[in-house]
Structures are given as structure tokens and as C-alpha cells.
Coordinates of C-alpha atoms and ligand atoms in Angstrom, one line a residue:
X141 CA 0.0 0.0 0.0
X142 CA 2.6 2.2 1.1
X143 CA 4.7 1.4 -2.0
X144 CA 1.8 2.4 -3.9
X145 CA 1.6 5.7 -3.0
X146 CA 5.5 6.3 -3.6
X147 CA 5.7 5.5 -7.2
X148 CA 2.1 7.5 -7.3
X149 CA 4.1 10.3 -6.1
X150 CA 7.4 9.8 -8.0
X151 CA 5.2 9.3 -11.3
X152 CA 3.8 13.1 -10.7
X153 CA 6.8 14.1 -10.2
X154 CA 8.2 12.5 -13.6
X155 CA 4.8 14.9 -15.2
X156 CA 5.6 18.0 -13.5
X157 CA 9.4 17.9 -14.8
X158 CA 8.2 17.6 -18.1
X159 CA 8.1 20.3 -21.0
X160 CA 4.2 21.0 -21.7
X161 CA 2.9 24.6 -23.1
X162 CA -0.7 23.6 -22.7
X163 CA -2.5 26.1 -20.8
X164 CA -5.1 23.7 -19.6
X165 CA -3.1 21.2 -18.4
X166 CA -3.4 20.9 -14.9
X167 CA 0.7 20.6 -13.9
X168 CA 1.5 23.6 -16.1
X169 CA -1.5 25.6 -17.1
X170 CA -3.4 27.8 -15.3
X171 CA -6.4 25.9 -14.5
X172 CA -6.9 24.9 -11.1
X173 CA -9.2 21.5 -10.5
X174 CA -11.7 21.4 -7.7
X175 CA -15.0 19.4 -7.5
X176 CA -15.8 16.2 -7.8
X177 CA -12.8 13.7 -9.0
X178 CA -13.6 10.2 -11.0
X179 CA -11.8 6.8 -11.3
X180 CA -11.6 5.5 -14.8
X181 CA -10.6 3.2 -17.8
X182 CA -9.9 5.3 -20.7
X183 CA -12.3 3.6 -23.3
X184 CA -11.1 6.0 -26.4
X185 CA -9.1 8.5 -27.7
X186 CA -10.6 11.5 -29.1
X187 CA -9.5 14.6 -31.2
X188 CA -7.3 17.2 -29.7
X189 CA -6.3 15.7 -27.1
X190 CA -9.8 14.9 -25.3
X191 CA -10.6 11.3 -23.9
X192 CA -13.6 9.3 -22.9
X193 CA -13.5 7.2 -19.9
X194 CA -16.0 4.8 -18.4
X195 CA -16.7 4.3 -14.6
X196 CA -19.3 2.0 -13.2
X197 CA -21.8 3.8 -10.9
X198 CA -24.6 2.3 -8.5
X199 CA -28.0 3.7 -9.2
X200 CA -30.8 3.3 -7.3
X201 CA -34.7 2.3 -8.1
X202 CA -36.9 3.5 -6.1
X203 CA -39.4 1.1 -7.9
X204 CA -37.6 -2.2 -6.1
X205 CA -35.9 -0.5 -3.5
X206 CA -32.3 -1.5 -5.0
X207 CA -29.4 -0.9 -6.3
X208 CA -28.7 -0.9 -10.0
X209 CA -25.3 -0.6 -12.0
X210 CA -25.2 1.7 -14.5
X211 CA -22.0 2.8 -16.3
X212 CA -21.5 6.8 -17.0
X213 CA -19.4 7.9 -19.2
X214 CA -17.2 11.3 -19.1
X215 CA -15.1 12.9 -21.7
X216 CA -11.8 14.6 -20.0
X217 CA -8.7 16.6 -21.2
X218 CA -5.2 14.6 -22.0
X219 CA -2.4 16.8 -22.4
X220 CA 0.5 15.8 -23.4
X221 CA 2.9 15.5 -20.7
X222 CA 0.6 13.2 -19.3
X223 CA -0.8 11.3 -22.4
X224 CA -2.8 8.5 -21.3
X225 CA -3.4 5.2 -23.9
X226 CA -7.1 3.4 -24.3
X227 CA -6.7 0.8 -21.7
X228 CA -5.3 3.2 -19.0
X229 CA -6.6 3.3 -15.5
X230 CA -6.7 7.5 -14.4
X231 CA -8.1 9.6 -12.1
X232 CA -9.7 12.8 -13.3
X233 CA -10.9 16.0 -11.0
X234 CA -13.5 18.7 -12.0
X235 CA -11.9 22.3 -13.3
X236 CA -13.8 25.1 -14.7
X237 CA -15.4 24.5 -17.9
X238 CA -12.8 25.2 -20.7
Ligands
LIG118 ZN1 1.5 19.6 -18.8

């Protein structure tokens, strides 16, 4: 667990070193992100340099008193210093809209 969070840490720290002259990139633009934040698989690649991921949610029915699972999908900016693949497991946090 603990190991976890270290290469968590030294991996942001490989992003922040990096060359990137895209204003909304969260590392070295000058958004700031607040809100909600989302755990995803990154389900496909879009045009300049937007992705969609998918996340499973629970949903409830008031109709049977239960759960449901529903899947939601959110589109999210990729710069390039951090340029995640289809496949990839991120986390994304709310900013203004851009
Ligand atoms: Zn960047």
C-alpha cells in the first residue's frame, strides 16, 4: 500500500518535470481543478487531445428499492505531458469549464 503511493508520487513528479505549453493542463497551465474527482478506464481516444473514460456507478430504483449498475461515461482533457493510452486506469478531478 505504502509502495503504492511512492511511485504514485514519484510518477507526478516524472509529469511536473516535463516540457508541456498547454494552458489547460493541470501541472502547467493555469487551471486549477476542484469538484468532484472520477476513477476510470480510458475507453477511447478523441480529437485534440480529449478522452472518454467509463466508470461503473450504482443507481438506485426506487421502484424495487435496489441498487442498479449503470456505467457513466465522461469525456476529459489529456495533455501531453501526461498522455494517457485506451486501456489506461486514471483519475480525473473537476476544473472550470474550458
Ligand atoms: Zn502539462
Amino acid at each position: 500500500m505504502k509502495k503504492e503511493i511512492k511511485s504514485k508520487q514519484e510518477k507526478q513528479e516524472k509529469i511536473e518535470t516535463l516540457d508541456c505549453n498547454d494552458r489547460h493542463c493541470p501541472f502547467h497551465g493555469s487551471i486549477s481543478i476542484r469538484g468532484r474527482s472520477f476513477k476510470g478506464k480510458i475507453i477511447k481516444n478523441d480529437l485534440h487531445k480529449t478522452v472518454t473514460i467509463e466508470f461503473p456507478r450504482q443507481f438506485y430504483l426506487s421502484k424495487y428499492e435496489r441498487y442498479a449498475k449503470r456505467r457513466s461515461r465522461i469525456r476529459a482533457h489529456n495533455p501531453e505531458c501526461i498522455n494517457a493510452q485506451i486501456g489506461d486506469v486514471v483519475k480525473i478531478m473537476e476544473t472550470k469549464p474550458i
